[in-house]
Amino acid sequence: MEIAAVAVSATDLSRAIAFYEVLGFRFPPLEPDALHVEAEAGIRLMIDAASLIEQLTGEPPTPGGAPGFALLYDSPAEVDEVAGRVAAAGYGVATPPWDAPWGQRYATVVDPDGYSVDLFCPLP
């Protein structure tokens, strides 16, 4: 068994795509009435419109209180650079980059709908 994809929901697909592109994901052009979009950058990321999730489950989606996934970068400097791009683009940085005691450069950013994403790289 393997995890084939990670999924989040978004109240505004365009806004969510813009956030995840700052992290390095690439998406196809968004169709006008799209309720689902996918990108691949080492892992398949699926973003569903919140309205689609509510239609499927009967309840609006809510983000979890803990990070849903983490992205491994090539260097500690890249973690710093990506977290800086996130902040510069006006998105949330919950935990600025720091050298964690478990031997990683680590940061946590927050997408426009409140989903946390950890950014990390092993320290040299």
N, CA and C atoms as an extended XYZ file, in Angstrom:
372
Properties=species:S:1:pos:R:3:atomname:S:1:resname:S:1:resid:I:1 pbc="F F F"
N         0.844       -1.166        0.000 N   MET     1
C         0.000        0.000        0.000 CA  MET     1
C         0.891        1.231        0.000 C   MET     1
N         0.403        2.296       -0.651 N   GLU     2
C         1.096        3.574       -0.634 CA  GLU     2
C         0.079        4.697       -0.682 C   GLU     2
N         0.445        5.835       -0.169 N   ILE     3
C        -0.421        7.008       -0.285 CA  ILE     3
C        -0.282        7.512       -1.712 C   ILE     3
N        -1.396        7.604       -2.421 N   ALA     4
C        -1.373        7.988       -3.830 CA  ALA     4
C        -1.609        9.476       -4.032 C   ALA     4
N        -2.230       10.144       -3.074 N   ALA     5
C        -2.529       11.560       -3.231 CA  ALA     5
C        -2.862       12.158       -1.876 C   ALA     5
N        -2.754       13.475       -1.798 N   VAL     6
C        -3.174       14.254       -0.644 CA  VAL     6
C        -4.250       15.202       -1.146 C   VAL     6
N        -5.307       15.382       -0.366 N   ALA     7
C        -6.400       16.250       -0.802 CA  ALA     7
C        -6.724       17.286        0.264 C   ALA     7
N        -7.041       18.486       -0.192 N   VAL     8
C        -7.543       19.551        0.660 CA  VAL     8
C        -8.757       20.138       -0.037 C   VAL     8
N        -9.547       20.904        0.698 N   SER     9
C       -10.667       21.601        0.076 CA  SER     9
C       -10.375       23.096        0.097 C   SER     9
N       -11.081       23.828       -0.751 N   ALA    10
C       -10.852       25.264       -0.854 CA  ALA    10
C       -12.157       25.996       -1.113 C   ALA    10
N       -12.329       27.115       -0.448 N   THR    11
C       -13.496       27.947       -0.718 CA  THR    11
C       -13.308       28.754       -1.991 C   THR    11
N       -12.061       28.891       -2.444 N   ASP    12
C       -11.741       29.604       -3.677 CA  ASP    12
C       -10.585       28.864       -4.347 C   ASP    12
N       -10.892       28.104       -5.410 N   LEU    13
C        -9.864       27.298       -6.059 CA  LEU    13
C        -8.707       28.144       -6.581 C   LEU    13
N        -8.989       29.277       -7.175 N   SER    14
C        -7.922       30.133       -7.706 CA  SER    14
C        -6.965       30.573       -6.609 C   SER    14
N        -7.513       30.959       -5.474 N   ARG    15
C        -6.683       31.397       -4.349 CA  ARG    15
C        -5.843       30.247       -3.805 C   ARG    15
N        -6.434       29.050       -3.704 N   ALA    16
C        -5.695       27.885       -3.220 CA  ALA    16
C        -4.588       27.506       -4.196 C   ALA    16
N        -4.887       27.521       -5.489 N   ILE    17
C        -3.875       27.204       -6.491 CA  ILE    17
C        -2.698       28.168       -6.381 C   ILE    17
N        -2.991       29.457       -6.231 N   ALA    18
C        -1.923       30.447       -6.107 CA  ALA    18
C        -1.031       30.142       -4.905 C   ALA    18
N        -1.613       29.757       -3.773 N   PHE    19
C        -0.835       29.406       -2.590 CA  PHE    19
C         0.053       28.199       -2.865 C   PHE    19
N        -0.521       27.122       -3.379 N   TYR    20
C         0.255       25.896       -3.581 CA  TYR    20
C         1.296       26.045       -4.685 C   TYR    20
N         1.087       26.955       -5.612 N   GLU    21
C         2.126       27.237       -6.605 CA  GLU    21
C         3.327       27.924       -5.961 C   GLU    21
N         3.107       28.722       -4.914 N   VAL    22
C         4.225       29.321       -4.178 CA  VAL    22
C         5.088       28.222       -3.562 C   VAL    22
N         4.466       27.112       -3.159 N   LEU    23
C         5.202       25.995       -2.574 CA  LEU    23
C         5.928       25.151       -3.625 C   LEU    23
N         5.588       25.328       -4.907 N   GLY    24
C         6.274       24.588       -5.967 CA  GLY    24
C         5.386       23.681       -6.791 C   GLY    24
N         4.108       23.565       -6.457 N   PHE    25
C         3.192       22.753       -7.260 CA  PHE    25
C         2.856       23.490       -8.554 C   PHE    25
N         2.536       22.744       -9.594 N   ARG    26
C         2.104       23.316      -10.868 CA  ARG    26
C         0.774       22.700      -11.253 C   ARG    26
N        -0.160       23.542      -11.688 N   PHE    27
C        -1.510       23.120      -12.034 CA  PHE    27
C        -1.807       23.433      -13.487 C   PHE    27
N        -2.709       22.666      -14.093 N   PRO    28
C        -3.179       23.040      -15.426 CA  PRO    28
C        -4.071       24.270      -15.312 C   PRO    28
N        -4.360       24.936      -16.431 N   PRO    29
C        -5.273       26.084      -16.366 CA  PRO    29
C        -6.605       25.681      -15.730 C   PRO    29
N        -7.134       26.553      -14.890 N   LEU    30
C        -8.384       26.277      -14.179 CA  LEU    30
C        -9.566       26.534      -15.101 C   LEU    30
N       -10.394       25.522      -15.271 N   GLU    31
C       -11.608       25.663      -16.079 CA  GLU    31
C       -12.617       26.507      -15.300 C   GLU    31
N       -13.462       27.281      -15.991 N   PRO    32
C       -14.379       28.212      -15.309 CA  PRO    32
C       -15.284       27.577      -14.248 C   PRO    32
N       -15.830       26.414      -14.491 N   ASP    33
C       -16.750       25.784      -13.533 CA  ASP    33
C       -16.117       24.614      -12.783 C   ASP    33
N       -14.796       24.576      -12.708 N   ALA    34
C       -14.100       23.454      -12.072 CA  ALA    34
C       -14.433       23.365      -10.589 C   ALA    34
N       -14.597       22.139      -10.121 N   LEU    35
C       -14.784       21.866       -8.698 CA  LEU    35
C       -13.643       21.027       -8.140 C   LEU    35
N       -12.701       20.629       -9.031 N   HIS    36
C       -11.596       19.752       -8.646 CA  HIS    36
C       -10.412       20.064       -9.556 C   HIS    36
N        -9.230       20.116       -8.990 N   VAL    37
C        -8.014       20.333       -9.766 CA  VAL    37
C        -6.895       19.506       -9.136 C   VAL    37
N        -5.960       19.057       -9.954 N   GLU    38
C        -4.858       18.236       -9.457 CA  GLU    38
C        -3.529       18.742       -9.968 C   GLU    38
N        -2.519       18.605       -9.130 N   ALA    39
C        -1.145       18.929       -9.503 CA  ALA    39
C        -0.249       17.795       -9.040 C   ALA    39
N         0.876       17.678       -9.666 N   GLU    40
C         1.862       16.703       -9.237 CA  GLU    40
C         3.209       17.381       -9.095 C   GLU    40
N         3.848       17.164       -7.979 N   ALA    41
C         5.199       17.661       -7.724 CA  ALA    41
C         5.824       16.700       -6.725 C   ALA    41
N         6.050       15.483       -7.159 N   GLY    42
C         6.551       14.462       -6.254 CA  GLY    42
C         5.423       13.743       -5.530 C   GLY    42
N         4.300       14.416       -5.344 N   ILE    43
C         3.099       13.831       -4.757 CA  ILE    43
C         1.904       14.471       -5.438 C   ILE    43
N         0.895       13.708       -5.648 N   ARG    44
C        -0.318       14.219       -6.297 CA  ARG    44
C        -1.134       15.013       -5.287 C   ARG    44
N        -1.350       16.286       -5.556 N   LEU    45
C        -2.147       17.149       -4.695 CA  LEU    45
C        -3.470       17.421       -5.378 C   LEU    45
N        -4.567       17.111       -4.680 N   MET    46
C        -5.913       17.336       -5.208 CA  MET    46
C        -6.570       18.423       -4.371 C   MET    46
N        -7.181       19.395       -5.046 N   ILE    47
C        -7.926       20.446       -4.355 CA  ILE    47
C        -9.358       20.388       -4.853 C   ILE    47
N       -10.291       20.203       -3.919 N   ASP    48
C       -11.710       20.156       -4.238 CA  ASP    48
C       -12.386       21.422       -3.730 C   ASP    48
N       -13.323       21.941       -4.495 N   ALA    49
C       -14.122       23.066       -4.036 CA  ALA    49
C       -14.875       22.651       -2.772 C   ALA    49
N       -14.918       23.539       -1.801 N   ALA    50
C       -15.644       23.248       -0.562 CA  ALA    50
C       -17.091       22.878       -0.854 C   ALA    50
N       -17.668       23.504       -1.887 N   SER    51
C       -19.062       23.196       -2.240 CA  SER    51
C       -19.215       21.751       -2.701 C   SER    51
N       -18.201       21.206       -3.371 N   LEU    52
C       -18.252       19.806       -3.797 CA  LEU    52
C       -18.208       18.878       -2.585 C   LEU    52
N       -17.329       19.165       -1.639 N   ILE    53
C       -17.229       18.334       -0.430 CA  ILE    53
C       -18.546       18.370        0.335 C   ILE    53
N       -19.131       19.552        0.459 N   GLU    54
C       -20.420       19.667        1.162 CA  GLU    54
C       -21.504       18.885        0.433 C   GLU    54
N       -21.484       18.938       -0.891 N   GLN    55
C       -22.462       18.183       -1.681 CA  GLN    55
C       -22.280       16.679       -1.470 C   GLN    55
N       -21.036       16.224       -1.375 N   LEU    56
C       -20.758       14.795       -1.223 CA  LEU    56
C       -21.013       14.271        0.182 C   LEU    56
N       -20.716       15.108        1.200 N   THR    57
C       -20.799       14.635        2.582 CA  THR    57
C       -21.971       15.205        3.362 C   THR    57
N       -22.572       16.286        2.854 N   GLY    58
C       -23.670       16.923        3.564 CA  GLY    58
C       -23.228       17.942        4.592 C   GLY    58
N       -21.895       18.133        4.740 N   GLU    59
C       -21.369       19.095        5.699 CA  GLU    59
C       -20.219       19.869        5.067 C   GLU    59
N       -20.075       21.140        5.431 N   PRO    60
C       -18.932       21.891        4.903 CA  PRO    60
C       -17.630       21.345        5.490 C   PRO    60
N       -16.561       21.335        4.709 N   PRO    61
C       -15.285       20.828        5.219 CA  PRO    61
C       -14.658       21.805        6.205 C   PRO    61
N       -13.896       21.257        7.140 N   THR    62
C       -13.115       22.080        8.059 CA  THR    62
C       -11.697       21.524        8.100 C   THR    62
N       -10.695       22.402        8.089 N   PRO    63
C        -9.325       21.914        8.159 CA  PRO    63
C        -9.034       21.329        9.527 C   PRO    63
N        -8.118       20.389        9.559 N   GLY    64
C        -7.708       19.781       10.821 CA  GLY    64
C        -6.835       20.723       11.625 C   GLY    64
N        -6.609       20.402       12.886 N   GLY    65
C        -5.787       21.230       13.750 CA  GLY    65
C        -4.308       20.936       13.636 C   GLY    65
N        -3.936       19.868       12.951 N   ALA    66
C        -2.532       19.501       12.788 CA  ALA    66
C        -2.214       19.473       11.292 C   ALA    66
N        -0.937       19.595       10.949 N   PRO    67
C        -0.582       19.569        9.527 CA  PRO    67
C        -1.109       18.325        8.835 C   PRO    67
N        -1.626       18.536        7.628 N   GLY    68
C        -2.139       17.422        6.859 CA  GLY    68
C        -1.051       16.718        6.079 C   GLY    68
N         0.008       17.449        5.741 N   PHE    69
C         1.123       16.838        5.041 CA  PHE    69
C         2.349       17.719        5.163 C   PHE    69
N         3.489       17.155        4.801 N   ALA    70
C         4.758       17.868        4.882 CA  ALA    70
C         5.478       17.747        3.552 C   ALA    70
N         6.222       18.796        3.207 N   LEU    71
C         6.979       18.822        1.960 CA  LEU    71
C         8.464       18.830        2.280 C   LEU    71
N         9.195       17.885        1.696 N   LEU    72
C        10.635       17.773        1.865 CA  LEU    72
C        11.324       18.595        0.786 C   LEU    72
N        12.198       19.508        1.198 N   TYR    73
C        12.955       20.329        0.261 CA  TYR    73
C        14.413       19.889        0.252 C   TYR    73
N        15.169       20.395       -0.726 N   ASP    74
C        16.541       19.946       -0.942 CA  ASP    74
C        17.561       20.525        0.021 C   ASP    74
N        17.255       21.666        0.636 N   SER    75
C        18.241       22.280        1.523 CA  SER    75
C        17.531       23.123        2.590 C   SER    75
N        18.204       23.355        3.709 N   PRO    76
C        17.639       24.256        4.706 CA  PRO    76
C        17.377       25.648        4.122 C   PRO    76
N        18.250       26.107        3.247 N   ALA    77
C        18.057       27.422        2.618 CA  ALA    77
C        16.774       27.448        1.793 C   ALA    77
N        16.427       26.329        1.165 N   GLU    78
C        15.193       26.286        0.376 CA  GLU    78
C        13.963       26.373        1.281 C   GLU    78
N        14.008       25.743        2.445 N   VAL    79
C        12.907       25.868        3.406 CA  VAL    79
C        12.718       27.347        3.766 C   VAL    79
N        13.827       28.023        4.071 N   ASP    80
C        13.764       29.451        4.401 CA  ASP    80
C        13.205       30.260        3.235 C   ASP    80
N        13.672       29.965        2.029 N   GLU    81
C        13.258       30.711        0.841 CA  GLU    81
C        11.769       30.524        0.562 C   GLU    81
N        11.273       29.277        0.652 N   VAL    82
C         9.859       29.015        0.383 CA  VAL    82
C         8.985       29.664        1.457 C   VAL    82
N         9.368       29.545        2.723 N   ALA    83
C         8.601       30.202        3.786 CA  ALA    83
C         8.590       31.715        3.572 C   ALA    83
N         9.694       32.277        3.113 N   GLY    84
C         9.754       33.703        2.815 CA  GLY    84
C         8.833       34.089        1.669 C   GLY    84
N         8.778       33.245        0.623 N   ARG    85
C         7.872       33.509       -0.501 CA  ARG    85
C         6.420       33.457       -0.043 C   ARG    85
N         6.101       32.507        0.823 N   VAL    86
C         4.738       32.391        1.346 CA  VAL    86
C         4.356       33.677        2.079 C   VAL    86
N         5.238       34.136        2.963 N   ALA    87
C         4.967       35.362        3.721 CA  ALA    87
C         4.861       36.564        2.789 C   ALA    87
N         5.771       36.658        1.819 N   ALA    88
C         5.770       37.793        0.894 CA  ALA    88
C         4.507       37.831        0.040 C   ALA    88
N         3.941       36.652       -0.223 N   ALA    89
C         2.709       36.575       -1.021 CA  ALA    89
C         1.464       36.855       -0.172 C   ALA    89
N         1.661       37.075        1.129 N   GLY    90
C         0.544       37.426        1.995 CA  GLY    90
C        -0.156       36.254        2.656 C   GLY    90
N         0.436       35.068        2.585 N   TYR    91
C        -0.148       33.892        3.226 CA  TYR    91
C         0.452       33.725        4.620 C   TYR    91
N        -0.160       32.858        5.423 N   GLY    92
C         0.270       32.695        6.798 CA  GLY    92
C         1.471       31.796        6.974 C   GLY    92
N         2.344       32.191        7.876 N   VAL    93
C         3.457       31.361        8.324 CA  VAL    93
C         3.220       31.130        9.808 C   VAL    93
N         2.762       29.938       10.164 N   ALA    94
C         2.432       29.634       11.557 CA  ALA    94
C         3.689       29.476       12.404 C   ALA    94
N         4.704       28.825       11.837 N   THR    95
C         5.978       28.629       12.531 CA  THR    95
C         7.098       29.000       11.569 C   THR    95
N         7.779       30.116       11.815 N   PRO    96
C         8.883       30.498       10.930 CA  PRO    96
C         9.979       29.426       10.945 C   PRO    96
N        10.804       29.388        9.913 N   PRO    97
C        11.863       28.374        9.861 CA  PRO    97
C        12.748       28.397       11.114 C   PRO    97
N        13.075       27.198       11.570 N   TRP    98
C        13.932       27.039       12.736 CA  TRP    98
C        14.627       25.693       12.660 C   TRP    98
N        15.701       25.543       13.407 N   ASP    99
C        16.429       24.273       13.467 CA  ASP    99
C        15.824       23.439       14.583 C   ASP    99
N        15.006       22.459       14.198 N   ALA   100
C        14.308       21.615       15.168 CA  ALA   100
C        15.290       20.654       15.841 C   ALA   100
N        15.027       20.283       17.096 N   PRO   101
C        15.949       19.389       17.821 CA  PRO   101
C        16.039       17.988       17.221 C   PRO   101
N        15.118       17.627       16.336 N   TRP   102
C        15.170       16.312       15.698 CA  TRP   102
C        16.012       16.334       14.422 C   TRP   102
N        16.754       17.456       14.206 N   GLY   103
C        17.731       17.488       13.121 CA  GLY   103
C        17.197       17.953       11.779 C   GLY   103
N        16.179       18.794       11.788 N   GLN   104
C        15.623       19.286       10.525 CA  GLN   104
C        15.432       20.796       10.590 C   GLN   104
N        15.583       21.449        9.436 N   ARG   105
C        15.130       22.832        9.281 CA  ARG   105
C        13.647       22.715        9.040 C   ARG   105
N        12.827       23.418        9.789 N   TYR   106
C        11.392       23.163        9.808 CA  TYR   106
C        10.610       24.464        9.830 C   TYR   106
N         9.480       24.494        9.143 N   ALA   107
C         8.560       25.629        9.170 CA  ALA   107
C         7.161       25.089        8.911 C   ALA   107
N         6.167       25.829        9.333 N   THR   108
C         4.779       25.475        9.036 CA  THR   108
C         4.096       26.699        8.439 C   THR   108
N         3.478       26.490        7.258 N   VAL   109
C         2.734       27.553        6.585 CA  VAL   109
C         1.266       27.156        6.548 C   VAL   109
N         0.407       28.137        6.269 N   VAL   110
C        -1.040       27.891        6.325 CA  VAL   110
C        -1.673       28.366        5.027 C   VAL   110
N        -2.461       27.471        4.408 N   ASP   111
C        -3.107       27.843        3.144 CA  ASP   111
C        -4.308       28.759        3.417 C   ASP   111
N        -4.898       29.333        2.370 N   PRO   112
C        -5.985       30.299        2.568 CA  PRO   112
C        -7.215       29.762        3.303 C   PRO   112
N        -7.387       28.439        3.342 N   ASP   113
C        -8.531       27.858        4.033 CA  ASP   113
C        -8.174       27.288        5.398 C   ASP   113
N        -6.931       27.499        5.845 N   GLY   114
C        -6.535       27.074        7.181 CA  GLY   114
C        -5.815       25.756        7.284 C   GLY   114
N        -5.520       25.104        6.168 N   TYR   115
C        -4.773       23.852        6.213 CA  TYR   115
C        -3.295       24.148        6.423 C   TYR   115
N        -2.683       23.444        7.358 N   SER   116
C        -1.257       23.615        7.626 CA  SER   116
C        -0.435       22.685        6.749 C   SER   116
N         0.715       23.194        6.320 N   VAL   117
C         1.657       22.408        5.525 CA  VAL   117
C         3.036       22.609        6.144 C   VAL   117
N         3.678       21.503        6.523 N   ASP   118
C         5.031       21.588        7.067 CA  ASP   118
C         6.033       21.587        5.918 C   ASP   118
N         7.075       22.403        6.048 N   LEU   119
C         8.193       22.461        5.108 CA  LEU   119
C         9.416       22.003        5.893 C   LEU   119
N        10.206       21.080        5.346 N   PHE   120
C        11.360       20.631        6.113 CA  PHE   120
C        12.489       20.128        5.216 C   PHE   120
N        13.669       20.026        5.841 N   CYS   121
C        14.840       19.453        5.198 CA  CYS   121
C        15.779       19.013        6.317 C   CYS   121
N        16.410       17.828        6.168 N   PRO   122
C        17.400       17.431        7.170 CA  PRO   122
C        18.541       18.453        7.242 C   PRO   122
N        19.006       18.714        8.453 N   LEU   123
C        20.146       19.597        8.621 CA  LEU   123
C        21.431       18.844        8.268 C   LEU   123
N        22.399       19.565        7.724 N   PRO   124
C        23.678       18.889        7.371 CA  PRO   124
C        24.408       18.414        8.606 C   PRO   124
